[in-house]
Amino acid sequence: MLKSRNDLSSPIQYVKGVGPQRARLLARIGIETVKDALFYLPYRYEDRSSIKKIARLSPEEIQTVQGKIIKTDVITPTPKRPRLKIFEAVITDGSGALKAKWFNQVYLKNVFKTGQQVVLYGTVKVNYWGSGFEIVNPEYEILDEEDNAQAADDREQKTEIGIHTGRIVPVYRLTEGLSQKNLRGIMYAVVGNSTPAVSDFIPQEIIKEYGLPGIQESLRNIHFPSSSSSLNDLNGGTSPYHRRLSFDEIFTLQIGLAAIKKREVLEKGIPFSPGGKLVNSLLAKLPFKLTPAQERVFSEIINDMRSPAPMNRLIQGDVGCGKTITALMSMLTAVECGYQSALMAPTEILAEQHYINIHRLVEDLGLKIRLLTGSKKNKEAGIIASGEADIVIGTHALIQEGVSFEKLGLIVIDEQHRFGVMQRAALKKKGINPDTLIMTATPIPRTLALTLYGDLDYSVIDELPPNRNPIITKLFPEKNKNRIYALLEAEIKKGRQAYVVYPLIEESEKIDLKSAITGAEALQKTFPDFKIGLIHGRMKPAEREDIMRKFKEGDIHILVSTTVIEVGVDVPNAAVMVIIHAERFGLAQLHQLRGRVGRGSGQSYCILLSYGGSDDARKRLNVMTETTDGFRIAEEDLNIRGHGEFFGTRQSGMPDLKVANLLRDVKILEIARKEAFALIERDATLSGYPELRKAMGDFWGERLEMFKTA
Ligand code: ADP
Ligand code: MG
């Protein structure tokens, strides 16, 4: 039964030309309803709108012609290949005649009839005899009577005459069994019939203020653009209509973020009133002064901590800028007020590192600090619960059941991008609205930060401690390995240390890559007098802790490792970072690894050893040699990888963006964010905007229960 044509939720199967079999194919590309189809956008466009006169065709170009069929034939061009059949049709348009050829598509003899008006779109080639042109395997469209009338009009100009030709045509992503023509035909029907049912959920005042095109007009133009549209804008996703849909998406996203933030602000947190004694004692013990950026960010944190609303602040700062001390100062502030603080790190190594770095400082202040990682969980958990520990450092073991705090006042989450929102929330639940500080060293462009962390306040430590020399980065092909040995030897003789990082722990038969284990053996042979250490994720935590401590204390000269040392590890005396198979690593990863050196005074080096790799890999490595600026690297990373992949918006808990591109649509983002936050300020539950409320439910799903419609 055909449902009402205006019902967007009606199954796609009932659209003219679909039926059960095609409906199954469409389901594979996510189209189950009419609405799904309307929002399944073309991924590129082809300009088939300008129709060429046959007499004016040029060879080796893709062109569109229109004419009347005067002859059709099926031929076998060579007796040597009796199975090769070619369907030929000759068309004329008054200026000349053109032969079209389709290989092995004999069925076309039942499709084309002499006298028909057709439009052909394909590559024009010089024919075998060199005496004229032919068009090979063109896409085609047979025009109906009405179109014929128009065709009789003999001008050569931009006209829209068909669905598949004679216009700017949309090209959709397909699935096997579904042709571009099938899908385009279906889309034409859906867009024609169902756009009037699409309602506009963006508040009218915003539409007016920014002169946004209507949603129906936008959908029509995105699927079947008028010939006056700019092909570049269409293909770049920046036509006014694309921008309208991007706006809708980003606005919906930002409304959600504004609502989360609003809800958090309304909650009752802890109004700390610190005197600053512990922090001052800590500062007195440090061998350095805080940078102005650290001071500024810490004062922002203290303001938040004093306020009765729970703090939700993101601290962003490039590797080595000194986030750990800033976090420690905040933790001490909570402790001074009688609360516990917890720091959660994404890996055991990193948690262990934080512990090693700060436990002496903390204990000198007369406080109790504990490390809680997966392997140590059981015996430590009780101590935390009893409130005996002032500061707890751990991995996600912290959020597991059975771990409870007596009075958790502040949580710090390090390298946030490794955790999902859910884990952040789970740690918060261990206290009663504790203040939350989130630290990330992954420099992300502002636009992305406003989205991924859009519900958070935001501080940047935009300054490195003084006396840091820029790291010298060199890219070596495999054959120059000996130069690396020379550098390692020279630096170690100077009393410095080095990392050598491998992509794999041990050699495997499946992948032809150098591994850490064999690498460590080889290095030991080359340098019998140096102490070589090996560290990787499969070792026991106690062993790892031991190796890290030895490296930190200078008992190991060269530490061979996998990427377990990627984040956070801090050994200021390490001056050389060698990355083997650098082509295998992502940009963010390379930048993090490089950030392990250059942490003390003196010159540091990052050596990228490349074994070849793709174009993208070469681009990444070049970026590394050109800049040490984390922001530029993040931006380049985004350019190379595309924003969707950046660090998995899915794991971040954000809904997918289908049209918008946060790098490209910065302007839109800024407007949408401003308007969204203002709207939530006026009407926190969107009670006056039922359409928007419903759109929020569709877009955010389970993630934002407050907008769920009954
Ligand atoms: P990250 O921001 O990457 O986590 P860390 O907190 O590990 O950086 O700090 C990097 C190194 O810089 C550490 O050895 C730390 O002791 C040192 N450091 C931090 N702040 C300063 C400062 N103001 N002056 C000098 N060194 C500092
Ligand atoms: Mg850190």
Coordinates of N, CA, C and O in Angstrom, one line a residue, residues 206-207 209-212 243 247 250-251 254 446 450 665-679:
I206 N 16.5 33.3 13.2 CA 17.9 33.1 12.8 C 18.0 33.0 11.3 O 18.9 33.5 10.6
I207 N 17.0 32.3 10.7 CA 17.0 32.2 9.2 C 17.0 33.6 8.6 O 17.7 33.9 7.7
E209 N 17.8 36.6 10.1 CA 19.0 37.3 10.4 C 20.2 37.0 9.5 O 20.9 37.9 9.0
Y210 N 20.4 35.8 9.1 CA 21.5 35.4 8.3 C 21.2 35.1 6.9 O 22.0 34.7 6.1
G211 N 19.9 35.3 6.5 CA 19.5 35.1 5.1 C 19.7 33.7 4.6 O 20.2 33.5 3.5
L212 N 19.5 32.7 5.5 CA 19.7 31.4 5.1 C 18.6 30.9 4.1 O 17.5 31.3 4.2
R243 N 25.8 25.0 2.5 CA 26.2 25.8 3.8 C 24.9 25.8 4.7 O 25.1 25.7 5.9
F247 N 25.0 24.4 8.4 CA 24.5 25.2 9.5 C 23.6 24.4 10.4 O 23.8 24.4 11.6
I250 N 25.6 21.8 12.5 CA 26.5 22.4 13.5 C 25.6 23.1 14.6 O 25.9 23.0 15.8
F251 N 24.5 23.7 14.2 CA 23.7 24.3 15.1 C 23.1 23.3 16.1 O 23.1 23.5 17.3
Q254 N 25.7 22.3 18.5 CA 26.1 23.3 19.5 C 24.9 23.5 20.5 O 25.2 23.8 21.6
R446 N 41.1 25.4 17.0 CA 40.0 26.0 17.8 C 38.6 25.5 17.4 O 37.8 25.1 18.3
L450 N 36.1 23.6 19.9 CA 34.8 24.2 20.3 C 33.7 23.1 20.1 O 32.6 23.2 20.7
D665 N 34.2 25.0 7.6 CA 33.0 25.7 8.0 C 33.2 26.5 9.2 O 32.3 26.6 10.1
V666 N 34.4 27.1 9.4 CA 34.7 27.9 10.6 C 33.7 29.0 10.9 O 33.2 29.2 12.0
K667 N 33.4 29.7 9.8 CA 32.5 30.9 9.9 C 31.1 30.4 10.4 O 30.5 30.9 11.3
I668 N 30.6 29.4 9.8 CA 29.3 28.8 10.1 C 29.3 28.3 11.6 O 28.4 28.6 12.3
L669 N 30.4 27.7 12.0 CA 30.6 27.2 13.3 C 30.4 28.4 14.3 O 29.7 28.3 15.3
E670 N 31.1 29.5 14.0 CA 31.1 30.6 15.0 C 29.7 31.1 15.1 O 29.2 31.4 16.2
I671 N 29.0 31.3 14.0 CA 27.6 31.8 14.0 C 26.7 30.9 14.8 O 26.0 31.2 15.7
A672 N 26.8 29.6 14.4 CA 25.9 28.6 14.9 C 26.1 28.5 16.4 O 25.2 28.4 17.2
R673 N 27.4 28.5 16.8 CA 27.7 28.4 18.3 C 27.1 29.6 19.1 O 26.5 29.4 20.1
K674 N 27.3 30.8 18.5 CA 26.8 32.0 19.2 C 25.3 31.9 19.3 O 24.8 32.1 20.4
E675 N 24.6 31.6 18.2 CA 23.2 31.6 18.3 C 22.6 30.4 19.2 O 21.7 30.6 19.9
A676 N 23.3 29.3 19.1 CA 22.9 28.1 19.9 C 23.0 28.5 21.4 O 22.0 28.2 22.2
F677 N 24.1 29.0 21.8 CA 24.3 29.3 23.2 C 23.3 30.4 23.7 O 22.7 30.3 24.8
A678 N 23.0 31.4 22.8 CA 22.1 32.4 23.2 C 20.7 31.8 23.3 O 19.9 32.2 24.2
L679 N 20.3 30.9 22.4 CA 19.0 30.3 22.5 C 18.8 29.5 23.7 O 17.8 29.6 24.4

